[in-house]
Amino acid sequence: MQYIIIAIGDELLAGQVTDTNSGSIARILEPHGWELKRVEVIADTAEALHEALDRALSEVKVVLTTGGLGPTKDDQTKQTLCRLFGGKLREDPEVLENVKQVISRRNLHLNELTARQALVPDNARIIQNEVGTAPILWFERPEDKVVVCMPGVPFETVQMMEKRVAAELIKRFPEKDILVRHTVMAFDISESALAQILSDWEDSLPSFAHLAYLPKPGIIRLRLDGRGPESIRPKMEHLRKELIALIPAENFLADGDVTIEEQLLRLLTERKLTVSTAESCTGGTIASRLCSIPGASAAMKGSVVAYSNEVKASVLGVNAADIEAHGAVSESVVEQMAAGIRHLTNSDLAVATSGIAGPGGATEGKPVGTVWIATASAAGVKSRCYHFPGTRDRVIDRAATAALIALFRELSELNER
């Protein structure tokens, strides 16, 4: 089933807000065989919405809109829908009661504008918004076409898609084919090198299967999709196993859609090992990524953001003479940082970073993007110098990923010893 999303909002066109709803909706519906034909972002005007709906309904049976359902004058969706579908606004007592309950849970006062959310088109089917004040509006046309209007607040849209709207759409337009998806994660290998390894296997894939490469710095997500009847499931499982077997062992990260930090913490927890970080140029990014994973406390001991040389020396025990002689961005200093945080927290593994994220700070022989990364464990300390291109944010993000990869490799080597 193909469908179109119309994202409504002047703030989206101005770039002040990013449309995340469309991606969320697509991820929810795609496993059920639904295909998003396109996303159209429009201004919050009656003319723009009328034209967009006319275009969309001439192409597909299902159109989903997000945004434009607020109580303020700049939200024109409900009035436009009344004109388009021939209804008129009325106050719905059930919607009003839902609005009151939502406002009460938020410890807010119900004002006149918020109460206007209970004004809904009398020819729309109402799906109560359990997490917000704007109800979901469901319109049907005689020619078997449906328009579903949802709020623009991402949390509300995702929650209601998962709880009610997706199930209603799937029931209304059942699909015979399903989508079977397997995700395999590889790391520390270029996309071209991996594609060369998988080339013959990829060429032999059956017509119902497709492999996509979704690379990020240091990480490649391999998405194996299959569309067809229920009978393709065992065939897709066989293809998944073949794919995993072809990835070099030293570049295989995980079977499943997980991040490097998720897989690292899972393995650390399984082996009852702990980790700590000492960060200079990454400014706590590595620790933040680790601690964003539920259950991180089982393995994460602590972190020190040692941005100044004084903290490197006084807290982590880095020799001040080495900082003076080699600079903070050096092999000697970063190795002492890694050893120092491991000793300070009594952790099994540790990682440290020191570099020049830019845009300033470059010195002769150490351009912007130069980053030293070291790991420490019972087996000793090792380090490597990296050169990451791009903006400050990009250098920090790539350095954090490289540090997590270095930890993952150290953990793997510990397991082999």
PDB file of C-alpha atoms in Angstrom, residues 78 90-102 110 114-120 126-129 132-137:
ATOM      1  CA  LYS A  78      -9.482  21.834  10.491  1.00  0.00           C
ATOM      2  CA  ARG A  90     -18.776  21.294  16.257  1.00  0.00           C
ATOM      3  CA  GLU A  91     -17.761  20.923  19.874  1.00  0.00           C
ATOM      4  CA  ASP A  92     -17.206  17.265  20.771  1.00  0.00           C
ATOM      5  CA  PRO A  93     -17.832  16.655  24.502  1.00  0.00           C
ATOM      6  CA  GLU A  94     -15.578  13.566  24.556  1.00  0.00           C
ATOM      7  CA  VAL A  95     -12.694  15.505  23.013  1.00  0.00           C
ATOM      8  CA  LEU A  96     -13.253  18.324  25.506  1.00  0.00           C
ATOM      9  CA  GLU A  97     -13.128  15.868  28.402  1.00  0.00           C
ATOM     10  CA  ASN A  98      -9.917  14.349  27.009  1.00  0.00           C
ATOM     11  CA  VAL A  99      -8.394  17.832  26.712  1.00  0.00           C
ATOM     12  CA  LYS A 100      -9.303  18.591  30.329  1.00  0.00           C
ATOM     13  CA  GLN A 101      -7.691  15.353  31.514  1.00  0.00           C
ATOM     14  CA  VAL A 102      -4.489  15.990  29.563  1.00  0.00           C
ATOM     15  CA  LEU A 110      -7.485  25.106  30.708  1.00  0.00           C
ATOM     16  CA  THR A 114      -6.878  25.090  24.437  1.00  0.00           C
ATOM     17  CA  ALA A 115     -10.573  24.342  24.872  1.00  0.00           C
ATOM     18  CA  ARG A 116     -10.970  25.111  21.150  1.00  0.00           C
ATOM     19  CA  GLN A 117      -9.239  21.784  20.453  1.00  0.00           C
ATOM     20  CA  ALA A 118     -12.670  20.234  21.102  1.00  0.00           C
ATOM     21  CA  LEU A 119     -13.974  21.902  17.924  1.00  0.00           C
ATOM     22  CA  VAL A 120     -13.789  19.144  15.310  1.00  0.00           C
ATOM     23  CA  ILE A 126     -12.403  11.093  15.965  1.00  0.00           C
ATOM     24  CA  ILE A 127      -9.529   9.147  17.521  1.00  0.00           C
ATOM     25  CA  GLN A 128      -8.800  10.516  20.961  1.00  0.00           C
ATOM     26  CA  ASN A 129      -5.236  11.723  21.522  1.00  0.00           C
ATOM     27  CA  GLY A 132      -2.009  15.455  23.801  1.00  0.00           C
ATOM     28  CA  THR A 133      -4.877  17.856  23.256  1.00  0.00           C
ATOM     29  CA  ALA A 134      -5.267  17.746  19.455  1.00  0.00           C
ATOM     30  CA  PRO A 135      -7.448  14.770  18.414  1.00  0.00           C
ATOM     31  CA  ILE A 136      -6.675  12.624  15.373  1.00  0.00           C
ATOM     32  CA  LEU A 137      -9.149  13.255  12.532  1.00  0.00           C
TER      33      LEU A 137
END
